[in-house]
C-alpha cells in the first residue's frame, strides 16, 4: 500500500554536536522537517573524540557517509595492549563489514555530519540557545534566545530531542537525575607534533606511573592521551604545559618521540553519569546529555551515534504513522542498558590501565597476558569494536539468539545484484533476508502490502550458514535483528507489535 501522508509535525533538536547533527539529518532524510539549534556561533574546532568504531562505521554507512569519514581519516586495524613489546589486538579477526577503526578528529566528523545535514535540508541555526522548555499536552513550548541580540522567541514543537551535551539544559529543566559520580582524577589530552614518531604509529604503554597513548591524526599531527598517576590531582584549570607532556611521555613511554609543538590541549575531569530516564512524553535525551563516562576505550561518540541511529527511524515512523507510537519506549529500554554497561566497562578499563603499586601492576600484567588466549582476545576486541552490544529486551522466550543483535558481514542478493547489508539498509525499510524461503517471502510481502511500512527482500549469498534452508530473518532499519526463524505466524506477530496496521 502506498502512503500519502502529509507530515506537519515539527521536531526541534537542541545541540549541533555530532549526536544532534546525526539524529537531525537522519530524521530529515526520512522526510521529517527538523529545526536544529546550537548556542555556539560556529562549529567546534576541537578534536576531542578521534576514533570511529567498526559498528559506528556500519551505522554511518547506512547513512551513506562512512566512505567520506574513511577518506578524511586514517584506517587503523590494530589496537595496542600497552605492553613493552608493542603487542596489538587485531580487529581483522572479526567478521565485520569494517574490520577496523577510523582515526578522525571530532571536528572532521562534525564537518561531514554538517554537510549531510545541509544536503538533506536540516534547518540548522547556530547562535541560538534553548533557555527553557515546557511540555503542554501534545506540544512542547520552548524559549530560544538569539545569543547576539538576546532576543527571545517562544515556539511550539511536537517533539524535542535534547542532544545538548553533558550539562544538558533539557535534562535539567525536566529534573531528570543524572546519577553517578565525578572522577577526582584529572586527565590530559593534546594534539602535538612529533619529530621522531613511533612505529607503528598507534602506540601505547601502561606502567605503574600511568598510561600514555599516541594516535596519528590525518593532518600529520598526533593525538596524545595521558593518564599520569603523579599529575591526576592537578586542578583542571591549571594550564597544560609542553614540559609536563614531555615529562609524562619520558616517564611512561621511556622517550618523548621528539615532541614538537602543542597545538591544542585540555585537562579535564571526567564524570560517570547516567540519566535516570531518556524520555519524558514527547521529549528525548541523546548522547552526552543522557550518559557520560571517562574516555577510556573511546566510547562517548560511538554511544551517541548509536542513540541517534536507534531513535531516528523510530520517531520518523511514528510521525509518519507507519509505526506504533508505543515503540518509542523501546528507545530507552534498548539504549540505556548499553550506556550502563559502557559506564561500568570504561571505569574498569581506566582503573586497569592506571592501576598503581605492585598489586595493581600484577593485575595489569595478568590481564594483558590473558589477551593472548584467543577466546579472551576476541572478547576484548569485540568490546572495543562495539560488537558485543545487544538489545536483550527485544528477545522473547523461544527467540533465536541473534534477535536483538547486529548481523556479521553478509553478502546479499538484491534485484540480481550483490549487496552489503548496510547498502540495503539505506532504503530505511525493514529487510527480509532469506535462504530459499519462498512461502515466508510471499506471506510477508502480502503482510507489508496491507501496511504503510515497506519491506526490502534479499537472499543470502554468504555466509549461508547464518540461515538454514527455508529460514529467514527480519532486520530493522537500524540493522538490528527483530526476528529469525521459519514460522510465518511468529514473524507476523512480532511485526504486529511494531508496525501500524
Ligand atoms: C577532552 C575530551 C576528549 C574526549 N575524547 C573522546 C574520545 O577519545 N572518544 C570518544 O568517543 N569520546 C570522547 N570524548 C567525548 C565526546 O567528545 C562526546 O561523547 C561527544 O562530543 C558527545 O556528543 P554530543 O553531540 O552528545 O554532545 P556535544 O558534543 O557536547 O554537543 C552538544 C552541543 O549542544 C550545544 N548546546 C548545549 N547547550 C545548549 C543550549 N541550551 N541550546 C543550544 N545548544 C546547546 C553545545 O554548544 C554543543 O555544540 C571526549 C570529550 C572531551 C571533552
CSV table of C-alpha atoms and ligand atoms in Angstrom, one decimal, residues 13-21 37-40 42 44 47-51 106 110 126 128-131 163-170 189 223 264 266-268 286-293 295-304, ligand 1:
chain,number,residue,atom,x,y,z
A,13,UNK,CA,16.9,19.1,18.0
A,14,UNK,CA,18.8,21.0,20.7
A,15,UNK,CA,22.6,20.9,20.2
A,16,UNK,CA,24.5,20.5,16.9
A,17,UNK,CA,27.3,18.3,18.3
A,18,UNK,CA,27.8,15.0,16.5
A,19,UNK,CA,24.7,13.4,18.0
A,20,UNK,CA,22.3,16.3,17.3
A,21,UNK,CA,23.6,16.6,13.7
A,37,UNK,CA,19.8,24.9,17.1
A,38,UNK,CA,23.2,25.3,18.8
A,39,UNK,CA,24.2,28.1,21.2
A,40,UNK,CA,27.7,28.3,19.7
A,42,UNK,CA,30.2,28.3,14.8
A,44,UNK,CA,33.7,23.5,17.5
A,47,UNK,CA,39.4,17.3,18.1
A,48,UNK,CA,38.0,15.6,21.3
A,49,UNK,CA,36.8,12.1,20.1
A,50,UNK,CA,39.2,10.9,17.5
A,51,UNK,CA,38.0,7.4,16.6
A,106,UNK,CA,35.7,15.1,16.1
A,110,UNK,CA,31.1,17.0,12.7
A,126,UNK,CA,23.8,28.5,15.2
A,128,UNK,CA,20.5,30.1,19.2
A,129,UNK,CA,20.3,28.9,22.8
A,130,UNK,CA,17.5,27.0,24.4
A,131,UNK,CA,16.6,28.8,27.6
A,163,UNK,CA,21.4,16.4,22.3
A,164,UNK,CA,22.8,19.3,24.2
A,165,UNK,CA,25.8,17.7,25.9
A,166,UNK,CA,26.8,16.8,29.4
A,167,UNK,CA,25.3,19.9,31.0
A,168,UNK,CA,22.0,19.4,29.1
A,169,UNK,CA,19.5,22.2,29.9
A,170,UNK,CA,16.8,19.8,28.5
A,189,UNK,CA,44.7,15.2,26.0
A,223,UNK,CA,46.7,12.9,19.5
A,264,UNK,CA,45.7,22.0,21.4
A,266,UNK,CA,42.8,20.1,27.6
A,267,UNK,CA,43.0,19.0,31.2
A,268,UNK,CA,39.6,17.6,32.1
A,286,UNK,CA,20.5,11.5,23.5
A,287,UNK,CA,24.3,11.4,23.5
A,288,UNK,CA,26.3,13.1,26.4
A,289,UNK,CA,23.0,14.6,27.6
A,290,UNK,CA,21.9,11.0,28.6
A,291,UNK,CA,25.3,9.4,29.6
A,292,UNK,CA,28.9,10.4,30.1
A,293,UNK,CA,32.0,8.5,31.2
A,295,UNK,CA,37.0,8.4,27.5
A,296,UNK,CA,38.9,5.1,28.1
A,297,UNK,CA,38.2,2.9,25.1
A,298,UNK,CA,36.8,6.0,23.2
A,299,UNK,CA,33.1,5.2,23.7
A,300,UNK,CA,31.4,8.6,24.1
A,301,UNK,CA,30.9,9.4,20.5
A,302,UNK,CA,30.0,5.9,19.5
A,303,UNK,CA,27.3,5.6,22.1
A,304,UNK,CA,25.8,8.9,21.0
B,1,LIG,C1,38.7,16.3,26.1
B,1,LIG,C2,37.7,15.3,25.6
B,1,LIG,C3,38.2,14.2,25.0
B,1,LIG,C4,37.3,13.2,24.5
B,1,LIG,N1,37.8,12.1,23.9
B,1,LIG,C5,36.9,11.2,23.4
B,1,LIG,C6,37.3,10.0,22.7
B,1,LIG,O1,38.5,9.8,22.6
B,1,LIG,N2,36.4,9.2,22.2
B,1,LIG,C7,35.1,9.4,22.4
B,1,LIG,O2,34.3,8.6,21.8
B,1,LIG,N3,34.6,10.4,23.0
B,1,LIG,C8,35.5,11.4,23.5
B,1,LIG,N4,35.0,12.5,24.2
B,1,LIG,C9,33.6,12.6,24.4
B,1,LIG,C10,32.9,13.1,23.1
B,1,LIG,O3,33.5,14.3,22.7
B,1,LIG,C11,31.4,13.3,23.4
B,1,LIG,O4,30.9,12.0,23.8
B,1,LIG,C12,30.6,13.8,22.2
B,1,LIG,O5,31.0,15.1,21.8
B,1,LIG,C13,29.2,13.8,22.5
B,1,LIG,O6,28.4,14.4,21.5
B,1,LIG,P1,27.1,15.1,21.8
B,1,LIG,O7,26.6,15.6,20.5
B,1,LIG,O8,26.2,14.3,22.7
B,1,LIG,O9,27.5,16.4,22.8
B,1,LIG,P2,28.4,17.6,22.5
B,1,LIG,O10,29.5,17.3,21.5
B,1,LIG,O11,28.8,18.1,23.8
B,1,LIG,O12,27.5,18.7,21.7
B,1,LIG,C14,26.4,19.3,22.4
B,1,LIG,C15,26.1,20.6,21.7
B,1,LIG,O13,25.0,21.2,22.3
B,1,LIG,C16,25.2,22.6,22.3
B,1,LIG,N5,24.3,23.1,23.4
B,1,LIG,C17,24.5,22.9,24.7
B,1,LIG,N6,23.5,23.6,25.4
B,1,LIG,C18,22.7,24.2,24.5
B,1,LIG,C19,21.5,25.0,24.6
B,1,LIG,N7,21.0,25.3,25.8
B,1,LIG,N8,21.0,25.5,23.5
B,1,LIG,C20,21.6,25.2,22.2
B,1,LIG,N9,22.7,24.4,22.1
B,1,LIG,C21,23.2,23.9,23.2
B,1,LIG,C22,26.7,22.8,22.5
B,1,LIG,O14,27.1,24.0,22.1
B,1,LIG,C23,27.2,21.6,21.7
B,1,LIG,O15,27.5,22.0,20.4
B,1,LIG,C24,35.9,13.4,24.7
B,1,LIG,C25,35.4,14.6,25.3
B,1,LIG,C26,36.3,15.5,25.8
B,1,LIG,C27,35.8,16.7,26.5
